[in-house]
Amino acid sequence: DKIGKDVDFEASLQTLRGFDSDIYLEAIEIRSAMELNIQEGNIKISELCQRRYAFPLTIGIGLLVLQQLTGITGIMFYNTSIFKSAGISDAEVASLGLAGVQVLMTGVIVWLMDKAGRRLLLMISSGGMAASLFLIGIAFYLKSHIITTVSYLSQYLVAFNWCYC
């Protein structure tokens, strides 16, 4: 479906770069990259077992497993129930507040990722998430003993935990 769209491609590139820009060399570079991509595009599953793909594949699968093991999906899915069992009277408003924190922290994380780098941010956030999930578990375990304190602690930790994911 990309074949025969050279005119559209060049027009889009010219619009993107400005009408006074010379796009000739960049267009050639893009075309050669596309041709190389088409030639190398058919990767077989057996090729993924090669030694050169071991590290990136391990990192990718490891990140997926880490995301599932953190439990943030369950917390976000059941946050209204969690807030209710933590003793918050208006759990829906607390859920909206959590969504607001989520949007705000996404912007902060994007900015922070540019400054600190992904690796450092991943290590710090994984540690913070593990600690806050542990504290959430303790808070709900002790809930029957100290209901008021746990209510405030649970609210804080659920919001704090999201900041790290």
Tab-separated table of C-alpha atoms in Angstrom:
chain	number	residue	atom	x	y	z
A	1	ASP	CA	0.000	0.000	0.000
A	2	LYS	CA	3.053	2.279	0.211
A	3	ILE	CA	3.944	1.753	-3.429
A	4	GLY	CA	3.001	4.570	-5.778
A	5	LYS	CA	2.614	7.199	-3.084
A	6	ASP	CA	5.879	9.020	-3.789
A	7	VAL	CA	4.086	12.237	-4.682
A	8	ASP	CA	2.103	12.188	-1.430
A	9	PHE	CA	5.260	11.375	0.508
A	10	GLU	CA	7.248	14.223	-1.005
A	11	ALA	CA	4.383	16.680	-0.578
A	12	SER	CA	4.004	15.729	3.099
A	13	LEU	CA	7.747	15.988	3.697
A	14	GLN	CA	7.896	19.357	1.950
A	15	THR	CA	5.006	20.652	4.063
A	16	LEU	CA	6.661	19.327	7.220
A	17	ARG	CA	10.069	20.857	6.486
A	18	GLY	CA	8.773	24.067	4.926
A	19	PHE	CA	8.407	25.051	1.302
A	20	ASP	CA	11.773	26.798	1.177
A	21	SER	CA	13.652	23.635	2.357
A	22	ASP	CA	15.463	21.192	0.100
A	23	ILE	CA	14.103	17.733	0.921
A	24	TYR	CA	15.929	15.783	-1.810
A	25	LEU	CA	18.604	14.130	0.382
A	26	GLU	CA	16.201	13.417	3.233
A	27	ALA	CA	13.697	11.839	0.821
A	28	ILE	CA	16.406	9.557	-0.589
A	29	GLU	CA	17.441	8.561	2.937
A	30	ILE	CA	13.857	7.781	3.916
A	31	ARG	CA	13.276	5.745	0.742
A	32	SER	CA	16.421	3.682	1.287
A	33	ALA	CA	15.418	3.055	4.911
A	34	MET	CA	11.970	1.946	3.743
A	35	GLU	CA	13.461	-0.427	1.157
A	36	LEU	CA	15.781	-1.897	3.780
A	37	ASN	CA	12.856	-2.279	6.152
A	38	ILE	CA	10.812	-4.081	3.508
A	39	GLN	CA	13.705	-6.462	2.759
A	40	GLU	CA	14.304	-7.256	6.440
A	41	GLY	CA	10.646	-7.076	7.474
A	42	ASN	CA	9.945	-10.810	7.496
A	43	ILE	CA	11.325	-12.061	10.812
A	44	LYS	CA	10.655	-15.646	11.804
A	45	ILE	CA	10.092	-16.823	15.366
A	46	SER	CA	13.202	-18.987	15.124
A	47	GLU	CA	15.285	-15.854	14.510
A	48	LEU	CA	14.241	-14.503	17.917
A	49	CYS	CA	16.196	-17.341	19.541
A	50	GLN	CA	19.474	-15.953	18.203
A	51	ARG	CA	21.997	-14.709	20.744
A	52	ARG	CA	21.832	-11.089	19.530
A	53	TYR	CA	18.143	-10.849	20.428
A	54	ALA	CA	18.485	-12.423	23.895
A	55	PHE	CA	19.136	-9.221	25.854
A	56	PRO	CA	16.451	-6.991	24.262
A	57	LEU	CA	13.925	-9.822	24.425
A	58	THR	CA	14.731	-10.439	28.098
A	59	ILE	CA	14.347	-6.739	28.902
A	60	GLY	CA	11.020	-6.487	27.047
A	61	ILE	CA	9.512	-9.597	28.605
A	62	GLY	CA	10.938	-8.642	32.006
A	63	LEU	CA	9.219	-5.259	31.886
A	64	LEU	CA	5.918	-6.897	30.965
A	65	VAL	CA	6.235	-9.366	33.851
A	66	LEU	CA	7.248	-6.578	36.251
A	67	GLN	CA	4.157	-4.587	35.281
A	68	GLN	CA	1.911	-7.569	35.994
A	69	LEU	CA	3.612	-8.377	39.303
A	70	THR	CA	3.249	-4.852	40.678
A	71	GLY	CA	-0.505	-5.233	40.970
A	72	ILE	CA	-1.247	-1.688	39.830
A	73	THR	CA	-3.855	-2.939	37.355
A	74	GLY	CA	-5.859	-4.483	40.191
A	75	ILE	CA	-5.562	-1.376	42.322
A	76	MET	CA	-6.696	0.888	39.499
A	77	PHE	CA	-9.561	-1.440	38.554
A	78	TYR	CA	-10.830	-1.819	42.118
A	79	ASN	CA	-9.895	1.635	43.453
A	80	THR	CA	-13.505	2.547	44.276
A	81	SER	CA	-13.910	-0.630	46.337
A	82	ILE	CA	-10.540	-0.048	47.984
A	83	PHE	CA	-11.490	3.496	48.910
A	84	LYS	CA	-14.844	2.315	50.322
A	85	SER	CA	-13.233	-0.404	52.420
A	86	ALA	CA	-10.659	2.147	53.608
A	87	GLY	CA	-13.537	4.122	55.104
A	88	ILE	CA	-13.859	6.927	52.571
A	89	SER	CA	-17.490	7.994	52.366
A	90	ASP	CA	-17.387	9.334	48.807
A	91	ALA	CA	-15.236	6.765	46.978
A	92	GLU	CA	-16.265	8.001	43.526
A	93	VAL	CA	-14.841	11.452	44.228
A	94	ALA	CA	-11.671	9.817	45.550
A	95	SER	CA	-11.460	7.816	42.313
A	96	LEU	CA	-11.756	11.022	40.311
A	97	GLY	CA	-9.020	12.516	42.462
A	98	LEU	CA	-6.844	9.492	41.762
A	99	ALA	CA	-7.471	9.922	38.030
A	100	GLY	CA	-6.430	13.572	38.342
A	101	VAL	CA	-3.231	12.543	40.115
A	102	GLN	CA	-2.661	9.982	37.354
A	103	VAL	CA	-2.911	12.622	34.621
A	104	LEU	CA	-0.732	15.080	36.530
A	105	MET	CA	1.953	12.511	37.325
A	106	THR	CA	2.045	11.299	33.724
A	107	GLY	CA	3.137	14.793	32.704
A	108	VAL	CA	5.726	14.887	35.487
A	109	ILE	CA	7.076	11.460	34.531
A	110	VAL	CA	7.424	12.420	30.860
A	111	TRP	CA	9.434	15.482	31.887
A	112	LEU	CA	11.453	13.502	34.421
A	113	MET	CA	12.224	10.767	31.894
A	114	ASP	CA	13.907	13.351	29.670
A	115	LYS	CA	16.009	14.600	32.564
A	116	ALA	CA	16.904	11.441	34.504
A	117	GLY	CA	16.655	8.670	31.925
A	118	ARG	CA	14.499	5.569	31.759
A	119	ARG	CA	16.744	3.166	33.656
A	120	LEU	CA	17.092	5.283	36.799
A	121	LEU	CA	13.407	6.168	36.727
A	122	LEU	CA	12.427	2.493	36.362
A	123	MET	CA	14.619	1.433	39.279
A	124	ILE	CA	13.338	4.176	41.579
A	125	SER	CA	9.702	3.675	40.616
A	126	SER	CA	9.908	-0.110	41.036
A	127	GLY	CA	11.268	0.301	44.549
A	128	GLY	CA	8.638	2.911	45.406
A	129	MET	CA	5.859	0.750	44.021
A	130	ALA	CA	7.016	-2.314	45.936
A	131	ALA	CA	7.218	-0.340	49.181
A	132	SER	CA	3.824	1.321	48.747
A	133	LEU	CA	2.092	-1.948	47.790
A	134	PHE	CA	3.622	-3.585	50.859
A	135	LEU	CA	2.346	-0.747	53.035
A	136	ILE	CA	-1.119	-0.948	51.442
A	137	GLY	CA	-1.212	-4.641	52.330
A	138	ILE	CA	-0.181	-3.937	55.917
A	139	ALA	CA	-2.705	-1.110	56.171
A	140	PHE	CA	-5.601	-3.336	55.162
A	141	TYR	CA	-4.349	-6.174	57.345
A	142	LEU	CA	-4.332	-3.884	60.361
A	143	LYS	CA	-7.569	-2.162	59.332
A	144	SER	CA	-9.699	-3.770	62.013
A	145	HIS	CA	-7.342	-2.563	64.751
A	146	ILE	CA	-6.799	1.070	63.886
A	147	ILE	CA	-9.589	2.055	61.488
A	148	THR	CA	-9.095	5.821	61.388
A	149	THR	CA	-5.336	5.824	60.904
A	150	VAL	CA	-5.517	3.099	58.302
A	151	SER	CA	-8.168	4.997	56.381
A	152	TYR	CA	-5.886	7.986	55.942
A	153	LEU	CA	-2.836	5.785	55.341
A	154	SER	CA	-4.661	3.762	52.668
A	155	GLN	CA	-5.815	6.897	50.846
A	156	TYR	CA	-2.315	8.286	50.817
A	157	LEU	CA	-0.661	5.033	49.756
A	158	VAL	CA	-3.024	4.299	46.864
A	159	ALA	CA	-2.346	7.772	45.449
A	160	PHE	CA	1.380	7.455	46.238
A	161	ASN	CA	1.557	4.028	44.570
A	162	TRP	CA	0.121	5.375	41.335
A	163	CYS	CA	2.776	8.082	41.228
A	164	TYR	CA	5.406	5.367	40.846
A	165	CYS	CA	3.866	3.406	37.994
